[in-house]
Coordinates of C-alpha atoms in Angstrom, one line a residue:
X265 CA -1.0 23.7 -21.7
X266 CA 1.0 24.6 -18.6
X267 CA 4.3 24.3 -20.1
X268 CA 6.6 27.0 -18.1
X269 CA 3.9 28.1 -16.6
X270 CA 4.1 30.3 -13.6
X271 CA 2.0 31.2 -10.5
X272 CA 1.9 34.2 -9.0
X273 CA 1.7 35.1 -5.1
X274 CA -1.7 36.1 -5.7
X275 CA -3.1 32.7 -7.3
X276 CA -1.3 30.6 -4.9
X277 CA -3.7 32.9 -2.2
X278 CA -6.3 30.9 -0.4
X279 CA -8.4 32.0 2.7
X280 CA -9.1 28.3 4.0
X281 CA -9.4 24.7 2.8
X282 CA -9.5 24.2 -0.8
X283 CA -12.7 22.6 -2.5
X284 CA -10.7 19.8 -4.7
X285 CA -11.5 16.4 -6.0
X286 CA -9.0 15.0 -3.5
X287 CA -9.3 15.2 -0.1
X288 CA -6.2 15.5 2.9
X289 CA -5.4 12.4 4.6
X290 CA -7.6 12.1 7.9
X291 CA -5.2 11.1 10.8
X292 CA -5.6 8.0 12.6
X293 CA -7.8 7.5 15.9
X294 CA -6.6 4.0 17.8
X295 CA -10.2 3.0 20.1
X296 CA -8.6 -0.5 20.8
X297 CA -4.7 -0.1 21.6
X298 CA -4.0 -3.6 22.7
X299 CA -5.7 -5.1 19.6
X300 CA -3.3 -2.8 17.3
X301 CA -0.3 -3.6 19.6
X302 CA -1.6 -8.0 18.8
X303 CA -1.8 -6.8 15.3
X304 CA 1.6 -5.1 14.8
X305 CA 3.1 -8.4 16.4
X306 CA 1.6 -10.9 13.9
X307 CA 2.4 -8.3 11.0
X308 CA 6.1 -9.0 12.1
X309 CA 6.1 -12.3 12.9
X310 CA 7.8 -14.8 10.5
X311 CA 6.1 -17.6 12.4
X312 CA 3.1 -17.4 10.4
X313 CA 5.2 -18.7 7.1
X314 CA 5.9 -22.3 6.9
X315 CA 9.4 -21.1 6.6
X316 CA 9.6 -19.0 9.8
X317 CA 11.0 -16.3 7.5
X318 CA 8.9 -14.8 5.5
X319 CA 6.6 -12.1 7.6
X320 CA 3.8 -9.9 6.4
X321 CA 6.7 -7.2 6.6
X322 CA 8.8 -8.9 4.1
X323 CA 6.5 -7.6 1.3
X324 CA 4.8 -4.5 2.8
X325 CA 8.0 -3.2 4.5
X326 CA 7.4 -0.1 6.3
X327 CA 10.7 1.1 6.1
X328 CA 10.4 0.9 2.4
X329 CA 6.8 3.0 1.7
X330 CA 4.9 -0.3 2.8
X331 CA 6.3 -2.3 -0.3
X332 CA 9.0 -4.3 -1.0
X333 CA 10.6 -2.2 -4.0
X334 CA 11.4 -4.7 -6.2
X335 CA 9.2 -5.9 -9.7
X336 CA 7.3 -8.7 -8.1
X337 CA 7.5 -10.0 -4.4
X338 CA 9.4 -13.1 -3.8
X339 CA 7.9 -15.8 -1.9
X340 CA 8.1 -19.4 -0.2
X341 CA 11.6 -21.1 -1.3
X342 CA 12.4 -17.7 -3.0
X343 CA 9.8 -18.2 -5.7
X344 CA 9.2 -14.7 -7.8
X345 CA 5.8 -13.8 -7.2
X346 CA 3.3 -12.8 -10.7
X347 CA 2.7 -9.6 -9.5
X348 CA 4.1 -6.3 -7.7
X349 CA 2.9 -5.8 -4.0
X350 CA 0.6 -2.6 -3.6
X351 CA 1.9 -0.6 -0.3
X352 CA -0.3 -1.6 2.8
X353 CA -0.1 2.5 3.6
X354 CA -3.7 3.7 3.5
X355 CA -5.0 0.8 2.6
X356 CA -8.0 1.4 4.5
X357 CA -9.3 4.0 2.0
X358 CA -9.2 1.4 -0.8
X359 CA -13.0 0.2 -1.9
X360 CA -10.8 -3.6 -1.5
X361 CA -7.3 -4.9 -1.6
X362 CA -5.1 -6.5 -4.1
X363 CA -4.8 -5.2 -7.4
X364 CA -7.9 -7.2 -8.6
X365 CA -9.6 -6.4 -5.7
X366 CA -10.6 -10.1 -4.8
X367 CA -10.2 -9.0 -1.5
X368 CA -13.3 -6.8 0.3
X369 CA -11.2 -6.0 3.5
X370 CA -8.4 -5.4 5.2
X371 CA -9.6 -8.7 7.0
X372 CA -10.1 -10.9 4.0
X373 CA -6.5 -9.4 2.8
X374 CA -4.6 -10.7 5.6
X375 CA -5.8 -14.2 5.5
X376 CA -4.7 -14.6 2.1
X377 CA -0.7 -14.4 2.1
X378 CA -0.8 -17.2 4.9
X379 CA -2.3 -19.7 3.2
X380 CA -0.7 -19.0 -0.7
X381 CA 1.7 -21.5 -1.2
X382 CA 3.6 -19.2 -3.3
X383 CA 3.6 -16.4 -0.5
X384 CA 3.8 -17.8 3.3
X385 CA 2.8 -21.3 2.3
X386 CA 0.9 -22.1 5.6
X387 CA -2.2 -23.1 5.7
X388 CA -4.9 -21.0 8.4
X389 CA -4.7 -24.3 10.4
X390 CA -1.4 -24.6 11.3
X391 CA -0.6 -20.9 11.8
X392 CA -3.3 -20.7 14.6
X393 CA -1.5 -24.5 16.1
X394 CA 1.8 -22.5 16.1
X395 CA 0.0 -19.4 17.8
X396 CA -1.9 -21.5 19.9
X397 CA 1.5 -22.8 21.2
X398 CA 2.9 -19.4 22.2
X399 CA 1.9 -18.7 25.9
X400 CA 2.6 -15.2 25.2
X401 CA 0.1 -15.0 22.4
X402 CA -2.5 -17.1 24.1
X403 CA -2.2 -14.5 27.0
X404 CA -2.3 -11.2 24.6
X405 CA -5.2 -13.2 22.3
X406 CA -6.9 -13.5 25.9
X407 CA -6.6 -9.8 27.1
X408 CA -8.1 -8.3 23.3
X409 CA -10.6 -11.1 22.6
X410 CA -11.2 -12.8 26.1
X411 CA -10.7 -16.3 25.1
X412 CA -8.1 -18.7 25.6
X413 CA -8.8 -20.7 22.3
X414 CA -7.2 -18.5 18.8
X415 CA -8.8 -19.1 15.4
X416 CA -8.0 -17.3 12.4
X417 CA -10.7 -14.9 12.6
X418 CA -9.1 -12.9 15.6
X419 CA -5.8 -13.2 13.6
X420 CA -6.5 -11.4 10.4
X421 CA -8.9 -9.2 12.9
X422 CA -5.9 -8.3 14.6
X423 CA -3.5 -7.9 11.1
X424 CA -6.5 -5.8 9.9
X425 CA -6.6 -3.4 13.1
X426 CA -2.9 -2.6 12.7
X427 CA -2.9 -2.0 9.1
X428 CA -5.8 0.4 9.7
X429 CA -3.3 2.8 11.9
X430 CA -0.7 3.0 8.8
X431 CA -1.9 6.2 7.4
X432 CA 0.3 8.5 6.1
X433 CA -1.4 12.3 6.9
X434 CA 0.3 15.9 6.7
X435 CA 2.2 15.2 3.3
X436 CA 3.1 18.8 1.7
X437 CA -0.2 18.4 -0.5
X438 CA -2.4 17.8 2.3
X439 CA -1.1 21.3 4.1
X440 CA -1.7 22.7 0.7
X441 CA -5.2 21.1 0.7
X442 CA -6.0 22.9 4.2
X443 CA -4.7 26.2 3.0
X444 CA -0.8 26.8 4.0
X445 CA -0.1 28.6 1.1
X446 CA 3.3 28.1 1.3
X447 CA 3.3 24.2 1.3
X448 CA 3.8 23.3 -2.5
X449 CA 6.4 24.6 -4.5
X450 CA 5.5 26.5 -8.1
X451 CA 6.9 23.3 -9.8
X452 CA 4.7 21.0 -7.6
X453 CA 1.2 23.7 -8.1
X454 CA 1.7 23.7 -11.7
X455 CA 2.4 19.4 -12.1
X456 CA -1.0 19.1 -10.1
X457 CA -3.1 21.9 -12.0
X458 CA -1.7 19.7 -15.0
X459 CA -2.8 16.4 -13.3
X460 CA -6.1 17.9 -13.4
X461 CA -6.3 19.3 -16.4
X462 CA -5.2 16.1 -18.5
X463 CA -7.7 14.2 -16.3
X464 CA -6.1 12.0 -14.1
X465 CA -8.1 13.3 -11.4
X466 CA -10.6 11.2 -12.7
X467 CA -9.4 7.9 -11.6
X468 CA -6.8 9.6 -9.2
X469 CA -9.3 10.9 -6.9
X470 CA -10.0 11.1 -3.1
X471 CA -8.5 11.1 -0.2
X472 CA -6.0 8.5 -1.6
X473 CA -5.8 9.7 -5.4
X474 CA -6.9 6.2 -6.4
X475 CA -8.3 3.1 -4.8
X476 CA -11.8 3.8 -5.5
X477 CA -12.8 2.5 -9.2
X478 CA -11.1 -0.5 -11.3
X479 CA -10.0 0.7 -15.1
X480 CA -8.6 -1.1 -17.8
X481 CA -4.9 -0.4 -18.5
X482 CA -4.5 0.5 -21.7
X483 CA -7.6 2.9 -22.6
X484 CA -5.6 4.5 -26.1
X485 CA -3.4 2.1 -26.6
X486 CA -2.9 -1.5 -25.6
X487 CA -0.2 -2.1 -22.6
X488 CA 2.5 -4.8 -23.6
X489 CA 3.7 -6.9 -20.8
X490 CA 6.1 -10.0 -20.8
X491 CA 3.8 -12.1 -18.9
X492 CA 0.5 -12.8 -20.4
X493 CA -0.6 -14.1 -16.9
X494 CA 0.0 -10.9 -14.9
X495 CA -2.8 -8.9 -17.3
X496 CA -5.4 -11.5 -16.4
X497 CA -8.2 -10.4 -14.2
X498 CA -8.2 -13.0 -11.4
X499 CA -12.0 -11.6 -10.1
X500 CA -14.3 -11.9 -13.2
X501 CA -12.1 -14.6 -15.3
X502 CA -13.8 -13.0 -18.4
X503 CA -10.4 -12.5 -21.1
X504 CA -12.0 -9.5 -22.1
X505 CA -10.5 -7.8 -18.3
X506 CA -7.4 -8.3 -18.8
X507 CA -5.6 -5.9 -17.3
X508 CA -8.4 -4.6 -15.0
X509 CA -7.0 -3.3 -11.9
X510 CA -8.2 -1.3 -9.2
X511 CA -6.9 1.9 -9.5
X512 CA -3.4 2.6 -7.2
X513 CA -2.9 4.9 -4.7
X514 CA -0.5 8.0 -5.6
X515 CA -0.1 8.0 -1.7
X516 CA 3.8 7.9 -0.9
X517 CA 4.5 7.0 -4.7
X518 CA 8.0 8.1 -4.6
X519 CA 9.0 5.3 -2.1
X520 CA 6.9 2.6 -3.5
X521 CA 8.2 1.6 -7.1
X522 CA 8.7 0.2 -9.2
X523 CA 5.7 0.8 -10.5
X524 CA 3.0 -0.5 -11.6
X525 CA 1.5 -4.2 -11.8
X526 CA 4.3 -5.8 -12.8
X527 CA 6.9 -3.1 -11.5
X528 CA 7.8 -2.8 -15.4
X529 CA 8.3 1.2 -14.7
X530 CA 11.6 2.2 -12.7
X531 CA 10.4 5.7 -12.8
X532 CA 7.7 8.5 -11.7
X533 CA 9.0 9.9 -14.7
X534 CA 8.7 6.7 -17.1
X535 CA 5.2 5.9 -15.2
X536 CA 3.6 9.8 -16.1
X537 CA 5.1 9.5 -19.4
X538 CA 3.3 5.6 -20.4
X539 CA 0.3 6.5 -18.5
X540 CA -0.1 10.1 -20.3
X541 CA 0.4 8.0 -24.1
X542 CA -1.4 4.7 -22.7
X543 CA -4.3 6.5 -20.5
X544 CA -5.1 9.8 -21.8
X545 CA -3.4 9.7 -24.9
X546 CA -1.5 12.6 -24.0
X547 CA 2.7 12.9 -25.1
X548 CA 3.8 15.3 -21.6
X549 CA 7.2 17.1 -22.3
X550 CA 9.8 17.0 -20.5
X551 CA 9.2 20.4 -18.4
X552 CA 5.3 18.6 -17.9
X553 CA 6.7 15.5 -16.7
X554 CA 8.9 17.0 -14.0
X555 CA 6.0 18.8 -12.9
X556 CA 3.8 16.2 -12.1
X557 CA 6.7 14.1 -10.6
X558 CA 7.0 17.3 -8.0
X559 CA 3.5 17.2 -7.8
X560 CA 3.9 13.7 -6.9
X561 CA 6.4 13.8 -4.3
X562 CA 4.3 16.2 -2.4
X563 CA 2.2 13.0 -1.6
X564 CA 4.2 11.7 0.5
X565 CA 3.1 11.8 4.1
X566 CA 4.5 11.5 7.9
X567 CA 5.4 7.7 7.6
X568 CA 4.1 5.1 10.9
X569 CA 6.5 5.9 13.6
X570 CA 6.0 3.1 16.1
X571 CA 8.2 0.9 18.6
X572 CA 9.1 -2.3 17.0
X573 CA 7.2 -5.4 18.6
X574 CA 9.2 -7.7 20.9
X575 CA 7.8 -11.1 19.5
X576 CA 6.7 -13.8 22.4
X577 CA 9.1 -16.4 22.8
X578 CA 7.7 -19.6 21.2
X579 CA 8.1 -21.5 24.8
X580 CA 8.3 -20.7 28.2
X581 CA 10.8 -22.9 29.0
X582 CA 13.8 -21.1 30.4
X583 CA 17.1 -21.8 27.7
X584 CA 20.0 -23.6 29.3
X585 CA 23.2 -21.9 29.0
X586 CA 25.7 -22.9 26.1
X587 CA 28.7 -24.9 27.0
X588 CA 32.3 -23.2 25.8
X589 CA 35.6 -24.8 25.0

């Protein structure tokens, strides 16, 4: 048990990166600019909702650790959502997106939102008429994809390219991981020695501690939830996965709660504490707790710094000026 446990100068040493089970964020190389600039424009544009309100940004805010920070998204004509929204950060590193993972790709991700009538409520048809109606999109679909007609595979190609760029490298575990000795604090080296040693390592692995398996939530002891719905595995359909979800990312954690599928956990402190009893069947004390929530924050990586888009107008047509008086 680490409990007050203390590390001196000399264990802290290291020579040159450290052989761990998770790996540093790799930083982002951009090989088709104007394809990530189309992207980052239809990530932001409301247009794509039947409501003209509701962006892909409304739910994966990246002001707000690519989440929306509240239990479950809220949707078309403000209706609550069954489920928390994972953060788009570092999604790319995920084996598939959503939380049941009916998504293979980034690609097959973005499409989905569009057409959910409790999301954007659009269907793929319409969104590529509005788009289609947008000289400056037909122009910037023309330059990436060199045609003048849009269809909604260049779209969620585009959403997909962006979202690729929003990686989150150099967070204070990731120097660590390199071997800047100095990087992590005693509190944070002892919290993830202790994430090791109680074996969260072993879903909470890679270069995005999690994204990479699905396990069953609730391994000791069962996980109660208010909605029977939200436990349902949407992929297989079999009632024996309930509550099968594809592991999270720990990525950024301290900017994306709540937490967990149905944002149930305020906390990184109430989170550690259900998923030590529910997950390892392991009761953490207090001092072990705040360990692995320093550990935690050490996750957290430079955030996207980008210009925001200026949006094409949806007409050419030059606006007559407003009368007064």
């Amino acid at each position: 048990m680490l409990t007050g446990h203390v590390f001196s100068a000399s264990q802290a040493m290291a020579a040159g990166p450290r052989t761990e089970p998770v790996k540093p964020i790799p930083a982002i190389e951009v090989t088709n600019p104007a394809m990530v600039e189309l992207g980052k424009k239809l990530f932001f544009d409301p247009r794509l909702s039947k409501s003209g309100f509701i962006s892909c940004n409304s739910c994966h805010n990246l002001s707000m650790g690519g989440t929306d920070n509240i239990k479950t998204s809220i949707g078309h004509n403000w209706q609550q959502g069954p489920i928390n929204s994972p953060t788009v950060l570092n999604s790319s590193l995920n084996l598939a997106q959503f939380w049941d993972g009916r998504a293979a790709s980034l690609k097959d991700q973005a499409g989905g939102p569009i057409a959910n009538p409790g999301e954007m409520a659009f269907t793929h048809e319409l969104a590529v008429d509005v788009l289609q109606s947008i000289p400056g999109y037909v122009n910037d679909f023309a330059v990436v994809f060199g045609k003048d007609t849009l269809n909604i595979d260049m779209v969620t190609d585009a959403i997909a390219a962006f979202e690729e760029t929003l990686v989150t490298p150099n967070a204070d575990f990731d120097l660590w991981l390199k071997g800047d000795d100095k990087a992590l604090t005693t509190q944070a080296l002892a919290g993830y020695e202790l994430f090791k040693q109680s074996g969260c390592v072993a879903c909470h692995n890679g270069p995005n501690l999690g994204g990479t398996s699905y396990q069953k939530m609730g391994v000791i002891a069962p996980y109660q939830s208010d909605s029977p719905e939200v436990g349902r595995a949407a992929v297989t359909g079999i009632d024996a996965d309930r509550f099968l979800f594809k592991v999270p990312t720990l990525r950024n954690v301290e900017l994306t709660y709540p937490y967990f599928h149905d944002g149930e956990a305020a906390t990184l402190e109430e989170a550690v504490d259900i998923m030590g009893r529910l997950q390892l069947g392991r009761v953490y004390s207090e001092q072990e707790i705040g360990q692995i929530v320093e550990f935690l924050k050490s996750l957290t990586g430079d955030q996207p710094r980008f210009e925001l888009p200026i949006l094409p107008p949806s007409t050419n047509a030059t606006p007559k000026p407003m009368p007064f008086g």
